[in-house]
Amino acid sequence: MKVPLLNLKLQYQAHKNELDKAVLRVVESQYFILGPEVDEMEKAFCGYLNCNYAVGVSSGTDALLLALMAIGIKSGNEVIVPTYSFFSTAGVISRLNATPVFVDINKTTFNIDSEDIKRKITEKTKAIIPVHLYGQSCEMDEIVSIAKEHKLKIIEDAAQAIGTQYKDGRYVGTIGDIGCFSFFPSKNLGCYGDGGLAVTNDPELAERLKIMRVHGAKPRYYHKTIGGNFRLDALQAAVLNVKLPYLNSWSAKRRTNADLYNKLFIEAGLTTSVGETEFNDNNKVLLPKAVYREYSETVKNYNIYNQYIIRVQKRDELRKHLSDNEIGNEIYYPVPFHLQECFSNLNYKQGDFPNAEEACATSLALPIFPELTEEQIKYVVDTIRDFIYK
Ligand SMILES: *Cc1c(COP(=O)(O)O)cnc(C)c1O
């Protein structure tokens, strides 16, 4: 049985009529950059996320870069980030000649460790970028209180967490000063090219985001500040306007898939419960825990499972076994930021962040996309069981 990591064609087939119409509407209008489709999309996201301002931008990476520019990050500043995330989170800091300061992750959630944030704050620190990794919220109460105490800005990297709710019901991305989202095609809500969004509740920051999105000009050709071309195109907005109403139902299917994986792994005797963090004879496959699940009476989207990440000791051998059996899989992320060649000037070394290093060495993403069938999930678990007990 073939089980791809992701199959975007299934979603397209299910909504083809609506999507084709939206794309054609843009082509017929010949209005391609910003404009009414983008305005409509920004309004729709404000409504969905329950926030005051949304600014459509050219990618998730650009949302992060623009957010840092809007809060005035510059040379000499330090910005705190988890060492375990997609490259953009750290890259944007260096692109502004500021210094990324890395911290370790929590073993259970893979998210930034608040205690380690406190240890890394200096008088140069200006901001923290918590990343809601794999679709699960960071512990925002702690992060907000640290930021308040030290007068730091919070830029949320919610690229993998569109629709994730924190334990109090707020949507991630709307809790810090600016929230950043990505609509890269393979994200939970993907458009048909690159696209992103920056959201805020602060009117001044919203104004800066909007002006800097178009080279810092207001009115056109009169430049208040130096921005860039961070514009979203109308085609992407039109696709997102069609897809946004379905997002919650897709997230619910991902949670159903995760529940089935959890149940089957436990029944197969591969682990004793969800969220174990130590390997031993009873726990050979460690499962990802949805930590805010207990709030699920009020918080439906406690985790949108951008990825379903297991941990195993013979990860690379298992990976080969899965690939040999036509099961899609991926390693997010094989190398933490502090060991990347491009950051070698920052003088970190192996062993500095043990939790992140362990995650890099043992984690493996399994297929979790909404259209996956029960049969496919059973086949994935059976194939892993066969490998471990062979
Ligand atoms: C995908 C992603 C980004 C970047 O988004 P792009 O739209 O690809 O530029 C940033 N941060 C995280 C955590 C991501 O997963």
Coordinates of C-alpha atoms and ligand atoms in Angstrom, one line a residue:
M1 CA 0.0 0.0 0.0
K2 CA 1.3 3.5 -0.9
V3 CA 0.9 6.1 1.8
P4 CA 2.3 9.5 0.8
L5 CA 3.4 12.0 3.4
L6 CA 0.9 14.5 1.8
N7 CA -1.5 14.4 -1.2
L8 CA -2.7 17.9 -2.1
K9 CA -4.6 16.6 -5.1
L10 CA -7.3 15.0 -2.9
Q11 CA -8.2 18.4 -1.4
Y12 CA -8.2 20.1 -4.8
Q13 CA -10.5 17.4 -6.2
A14 CA -12.9 17.8 -3.4
H15 CA -13.2 21.6 -3.9
K16 CA -12.3 21.9 -7.6
N17 CA -15.3 23.9 -8.8
E18 CA -15.0 26.6 -6.2
L19 CA -11.3 26.9 -6.5
D20 CA -11.3 27.0 -10.3
K21 CA -13.9 29.7 -10.3
A22 CA -11.9 31.8 -7.8
V23 CA -8.7 31.5 -9.9
L24 CA -10.5 32.4 -13.1
R25 CA -12.2 35.4 -11.4
V26 CA -8.8 36.9 -10.6
V27 CA -7.5 36.2 -14.1
E28 CA -10.5 37.8 -15.7
S29 CA -10.2 40.9 -13.4
Q30 CA -6.5 41.3 -14.3
Y31 CA -6.0 42.7 -10.8
F32 CA -3.1 40.7 -9.6
I33 CA -1.4 42.4 -6.6
L34 CA -3.2 43.3 -3.3
G35 CA -6.6 44.8 -4.1
P36 CA -10.1 43.6 -3.3
E37 CA -9.3 39.8 -3.0
V38 CA -6.6 40.6 -0.5
D39 CA -8.8 43.0 1.4
E40 CA -11.5 40.4 1.7
M41 CA -9.0 37.8 2.8
E42 CA -7.6 40.0 5.5
K43 CA -11.1 40.7 6.8
A44 CA -11.9 37.0 6.8
F45 CA -8.7 36.2 8.8
C46 CA -9.5 38.9 11.4
G47 CA -12.9 37.3 11.8
Y48 CA -11.5 33.8 12.1
L49 CA -8.7 34.6 14.4
N50 CA -10.6 37.2 16.4
C51 CA -8.0 40.0 16.0
N52 CA -8.0 43.6 14.9
Y53 CA -5.6 43.8 12.0
A54 CA -4.3 41.3 9.4
V55 CA -1.8 42.1 6.7
G56 CA -1.4 39.7 3.7
V57 CA 2.2 39.2 2.7
S58 CA 4.4 37.3 0.3
S59 CA 5.4 34.4 2.5
G60 CA 5.7 33.2 6.1
T61 CA 9.4 34.1 6.0
D62 CA 8.5 37.6 4.9
A63 CA 5.9 37.9 7.6
L64 CA 8.6 37.3 10.2
L65 CA 11.1 39.6 8.5
L66 CA 8.5 42.4 8.2
A67 CA 7.4 41.9 11.8
L68 CA 11.0 42.3 13.0
M69 CA 11.4 45.4 10.8
A70 CA 8.1 46.8 12.2
I71 CA 9.3 46.5 15.8
G72 CA 12.6 48.1 14.8
I73 CA 15.1 45.2 15.2
K74 CA 18.5 46.3 14.0
S75 CA 22.2 45.6 14.3
G76 CA 23.3 45.0 17.9
N77 CA 19.9 43.7 19.0
E78 CA 19.4 40.1 20.3
V79 CA 16.3 38.1 19.5
I80 CA 15.6 34.9 21.4
V81 CA 14.5 31.8 19.4
P82 CA 14.3 28.1 19.9
T83 CA 17.2 26.2 18.3
Y84 CA 14.8 23.7 16.9
S85 CA 12.5 25.1 14.1
F86 CA 12.3 25.8 10.4
F87 CA 15.3 27.9 9.2
S88 CA 13.3 31.1 8.6
T89 CA 12.7 31.7 12.3
A90 CA 16.5 32.4 12.9
G91 CA 17.4 33.5 9.4
V92 CA 15.3 36.6 9.4
I93 CA 17.1 37.9 12.6
S94 CA 20.5 37.6 11.0
R95 CA 19.3 39.3 7.8
L96 CA 18.7 42.4 9.8
N97 CA 22.2 42.1 11.3
A98 CA 20.8 41.3 14.7
T99 CA 21.9 38.3 16.7
P100 CA 19.8 35.2 17.1
V101 CA 20.1 33.8 20.7
F102 CA 19.2 30.2 20.8
V103 CA 17.4 28.3 23.6
D104 CA 16.5 24.7 24.2
I105 CA 13.0 23.1 23.8
N106 CA 10.7 21.3 26.1
K107 CA 10.9 17.5 25.7
T108 CA 7.2 16.8 25.7
T109 CA 6.0 19.6 23.4
F110 CA 9.1 20.3 21.2
N111 CA 8.3 24.0 21.9
I112 CA 10.6 26.7 23.4
D113 CA 11.6 26.2 27.1
S114 CA 10.5 29.2 29.1
E115 CA 13.1 28.6 31.8
D116 CA 15.9 28.7 29.2
I117 CA 14.5 32.0 27.8
K118 CA 15.0 33.6 31.2
R119 CA 18.7 32.5 31.4
K120 CA 19.4 34.0 27.9
I121 CA 18.1 37.5 28.4
T122 CA 20.7 40.3 28.4
E123 CA 20.4 44.1 28.1
K124 CA 20.6 43.7 24.3
T125 CA 17.6 41.4 24.1
K126 CA 14.7 43.1 22.3
A127 CA 12.3 40.3 21.3
I128 CA 11.3 36.6 21.7
I129 CA 10.1 34.5 18.8
P130 CA 8.1 31.5 20.2
V131 CA 7.4 29.0 17.5
H132 CA 4.1 27.0 17.8
L133 CA 5.8 23.9 16.4
Y134 CA 3.9 21.1 14.6
G135 CA 0.6 22.9 15.3
Q136 CA 0.7 23.0 19.1
S137 CA 0.7 26.3 21.1
C138 CA 3.7 27.3 23.2
E139 CA 3.1 28.0 26.9
M140 CA 2.2 31.7 26.3
D141 CA 1.3 32.8 29.8
E142 CA 4.8 32.2 30.9
I143 CA 6.3 33.8 27.8
V144 CA 4.1 36.9 28.0
S145 CA 5.0 37.3 31.7
I146 CA 8.8 37.1 30.9
A147 CA 8.3 39.6 28.1
K148 CA 6.4 42.0 30.3
E149 CA 9.0 41.9 33.0
H150 CA 11.9 42.6 30.6
K151 CA 10.0 44.9 28.2
L152 CA 10.5 42.5 25.3
K153 CA 8.3 42.2 22.2
I154 CA 6.8 38.9 21.2
I155 CA 6.7 37.9 17.5
E156 CA 4.8 34.6 17.3
D157 CA 5.9 32.2 14.6
A158 CA 2.6 30.5 13.9
A159 CA 3.5 29.3 10.4
Q160 CA 2.6 25.7 11.4
A161 CA -0.3 26.7 13.6
I162 CA -3.1 28.5 11.7
G163 CA -6.2 27.8 13.8
T164 CA -4.5 26.4 16.9
Q165 CA -6.0 27.7 20.1
Y166 CA -4.2 28.3 23.4
K167 CA -5.7 26.8 26.6
D168 CA -7.8 30.0 27.1
G169 CA -9.3 29.8 23.7
R170 CA -7.3 32.6 22.0
Y171 CA -5.9 31.7 18.6
V172 CA -2.1 31.6 18.5
G173 CA -0.6 34.5 16.6
T174 CA -3.0 36.9 18.4
I175 CA -1.4 36.7 21.8
G176 CA 2.0 38.4 21.3
D177 CA 2.7 41.7 19.6
I178 CA 2.6 40.3 16.0
G179 CA 1.7 36.8 14.8
C180 CA 3.1 35.4 11.6
F181 CA 1.5 32.7 9.4
S182 CA 2.6 30.9 6.2
F183 CA 0.4 29.6 3.4
F184 CA 3.1 27.6 1.7
P185 CA 1.1 24.9 -0.2
S186 CA 2.0 22.1 2.2
K187 CA 1.0 23.9 5.4
N188 CA -2.4 23.1 6.9
L189 CA -3.9 26.0 5.0
G190 CA -2.0 26.3 1.8
C191 CA -2.4 28.6 -1.2
Y192 CA -1.2 28.0 -4.8
G193 CA 2.3 29.6 -4.5
D194 CA 4.0 31.5 -1.7
G195 CA 1.9 33.5 0.8
G196 CA 1.8 34.6 4.4
L197 CA 0.0 36.8 6.9
A198 CA 1.0 39.1 9.8
V199 CA -1.6 39.9 12.4
T200 CA -1.7 42.3 15.4
N201 CA -4.1 44.0 17.7
D202 CA -1.9 47.2 17.9
P203 CA -3.0 49.9 15.5
E204 CA 0.5 51.5 15.3
L205 CA 2.1 48.2 14.5
A206 CA -0.6 47.5 11.9
E207 CA 0.1 50.8 10.2
R208 CA 3.9 50.0 10.1
L209 CA 3.3 46.6 8.7
K210 CA 1.1 48.0 5.9
I211 CA 3.5 50.8 5.0
M212 CA 6.6 48.6 5.1
R213 CA 4.9 45.9 3.0
V214 CA 5.1 48.5 0.1
H215 CA 8.6 49.8 0.5
G216 CA 7.8 52.1 3.4
A217 CA 5.8 54.4 1.1
K218 CA 2.8 56.4 2.1
P219 CA 1.5 57.9 0.0
R220 CA 3.0 56.1 -3.0
Y221 CA 6.5 57.4 -3.9
Y222 CA 6.9 59.2 -0.6
H223 CA 9.0 56.9 1.7
K224 CA 8.6 57.3 5.5
T225 CA 10.9 54.3 6.2
I226 CA 12.7 51.6 4.3
G227 CA 10.4 48.6 3.7
G228 CA 10.4 46.0 1.0
N229 CA 8.2 44.3 -1.5
F230 CA 6.2 42.0 0.8
R231 CA 2.9 42.1 -1.1
L232 CA 0.5 39.2 -1.4
D233 CA -0.9 38.5 -4.8
A234 CA -4.7 38.3 -5.5
L235 CA -4.6 34.8 -6.8
Q236 CA -3.3 33.5 -3.4
A237 CA -5.9 35.5 -1.5
A238 CA -8.7 34.2 -3.8
V239 CA -7.6 30.6 -3.1
L240 CA -7.4 31.3 0.7
N241 CA -10.9 32.9 0.6
V242 CA -12.3 29.6 -0.7
K243 CA -10.3 27.4 1.6
L244 CA -10.5 29.2 5.0
P245 CA -14.1 28.0 5.8
Y246 CA -12.9 24.4 5.6
L247 CA -9.9 24.8 7.8
N248 CA -11.5 23.6 11.1
S249 CA -13.0 20.5 9.5
W250 CA -9.5 19.6 8.1
S251 CA -7.9 20.2 11.5
A252 CA -10.6 17.9 13.1
K253 CA -9.7 15.2 10.7
R254 CA -6.0 15.5 11.5
R255 CA -6.9 15.1 15.2
T256 CA -9.0 12.0 14.4
N257 CA -6.0 10.6 12.5
A258 CA -3.6 11.4 15.4
D259 CA -6.0 9.7 17.9
L260 CA -6.1 6.6 15.7
Y261 CA -2.3 6.5 15.5
N262 CA -2.1 6.9 19.3
K263 CA -4.6 4.1 20.0
L264 CA -2.9 1.7 17.5
F265 CA 0.6 2.3 18.8
I266 CA -0.5 1.6 22.3
E267 CA -2.4 -1.5 21.3
A268 CA 0.6 -2.8 19.4
G269 CA 2.6 -2.6 22.7
L270 CA 5.0 0.0 21.3
T271 CA 4.4 2.4 24.2
T272 CA 2.4 2.6 27.4
S273 CA 0.8 6.0 26.9
V274 CA 0.8 9.2 24.9
G275 CA 3.6 11.7 25.7
E276 CA 6.1 9.3 27.3
T277 CA 9.6 11.0 27.0
E278 CA 12.0 8.2 28.0
F279 CA 12.9 5.2 25.9
N280 CA 12.8 1.8 27.6
D281 CA 11.5 -1.8 26.9
N282 CA 7.9 -0.7 27.3
N283 CA 8.3 2.6 25.4
K284 CA 10.0 2.0 22.0
V285 CA 8.0 4.6 20.1
L286 CA 7.3 7.9 21.9
L287 CA 4.1 9.6 20.8
P288 CA 3.4 13.4 20.6
K289 CA 1.2 14.7 23.4
A290 CA -1.5 17.4 22.8
V291 CA -0.9 19.2 26.1
Y292 CA -4.0 21.4 26.0
R293 CA -6.3 18.6 25.2
E294 CA -7.8 18.6 28.7
Y295 CA -9.3 22.0 27.8
S296 CA -11.1 20.6 24.8
E297 CA -14.6 21.2 26.1
T298 CA -14.0 24.9 25.3
V299 CA -10.9 24.7 23.1
K300 CA -11.6 22.5 20.1
N301 CA -8.4 23.4 18.2
Y302 CA -6.0 22.5 21.0
N303 CA -3.7 21.0 18.3
I304 CA -4.0 21.2 14.6
Y305 CA -1.2 18.5 14.0
N306 CA 0.7 20.3 11.3
Q307 CA 2.9 17.2 11.8
Y308 CA 2.5 14.0 13.8
I309 CA 6.0 13.4 15.1
I310 CA 7.1 10.1 16.7
R311 CA 10.4 9.5 18.3
V312 CA 12.4 6.2 17.9
Q313 CA 15.9 5.2 18.7
K314 CA 16.8 3.6 15.4
R315 CA 15.3 6.5 13.5
D316 CA 17.4 6.3 10.3
E317 CA 16.9 2.5 9.9
L318 CA 13.1 2.9 10.5
R319 CA 13.0 5.7 8.0
K320 CA 14.6 3.4 5.4
H321 CA 12.2 0.6 6.2
L322 CA 9.2 3.0 5.8
S323 CA 10.5 4.3 2.5
D324 CA 11.1 0.8 1.3
N325 CA 7.4 0.1 2.0
E326 CA 6.2 3.2 0.2
I327 CA 5.3 5.1 3.3
G328 CA 6.1 8.8 3.2
N329 CA 8.0 10.2 6.1
E330 CA 10.3 13.2 6.9
I331 CA 12.9 14.4 9.4
Y332 CA 12.0 17.8 10.9
Y333 CA 14.6 19.0 11.6
P334 CA 17.9 17.0 11.2
V335 CA 20.2 19.8 12.4
P336 CA 19.4 22.4 15.1
F337 CA 20.2 26.1 14.5
H338 CA 23.1 26.1 16.9
L339 CA 24.9 23.5 14.8
Q340 CA 24.2 25.0 11.4
E341 CA 27.3 26.0 9.5
C342 CA 25.9 29.5 8.8
F343 CA 25.7 30.2 12.5
S344 CA 29.2 28.8 13.4
N345 CA 30.3 32.4 14.1
L346 CA 28.0 32.4 17.1
N347 CA 30.2 29.7 18.8
Y348 CA 27.7 27.2 20.0
K349 CA 28.7 23.6 20.3
Q350 CA 27.3 20.0 20.3
G351 CA 25.8 19.4 23.7
D352 CA 24.6 23.0 24.3
F353 CA 20.9 22.1 23.9
P354 CA 20.4 18.4 24.7
N355 CA 16.6 18.3 24.2
A356 CA 16.8 19.8 20.8
E357 CA 19.7 17.6 19.8
E358 CA 17.8 14.5 20.9
A359 CA 14.7 15.6 18.9
C360 CA 16.9 16.0 15.8
A361 CA 18.3 12.5 16.3
T362 CA 15.1 10.6 17.0
S363 CA 12.1 12.3 15.5
L364 CA 10.2 11.2 12.5
A365 CA 7.1 12.7 10.9
L366 CA 4.4 10.3 9.7
P367 CA 1.6 11.0 7.2
I368 CA -1.2 12.9 9.0
F369 CA -3.0 14.8 6.3
P370 CA -6.9 15.0 6.5
E371 CA -7.7 12.7 3.6
L372 CA -5.7 9.8 5.0
T373 CA -7.8 6.6 5.4
E374 CA -8.0 4.3 8.5
E375 CA -6.5 1.5 6.4
Q376 CA -3.5 3.6 5.6
I377 CA -2.9 4.5 9.2
K378 CA -3.2 0.9 10.3
Y379 CA -0.7 -0.1 7.6
V380 CA 1.8 2.6 8.8
V381 CA 1.6 1.3 12.4
D382 CA 1.8 -2.4 11.3
T383 CA 4.9 -1.6 9.3
I384 CA 6.6 0.2 12.2
R385 CA 5.6 -2.7 14.6
D386 CA 7.2 -5.2 12.1
F387 CA 10.4 -3.2 12.0
I388 CA 10.7 -2.9 15.8
Y389 CA 9.9 -6.6 16.6
K390 CA 11.7 -8.1 13.6
Ligands
LIG1 C1 7.0 27.2 6.9 C2 7.6 27.9 8.0 C3 8.1 29.2 7.9 C4 8.3 29.9 6.6 O1 7.1 30.1 5.8 P1 7.3 30.3 4.2 O2 5.9 30.6 3.8 O3 7.8 29.0 3.7 O4 8.3 31.3 4.0 C5 8.5 29.8 9.1 N1 8.5 29.2 10.3 C6 8.1 28.0 10.4 C7 8.1 27.3 11.8 C8 7.6 27.3 9.3 O5 7.2 26.0 9.4

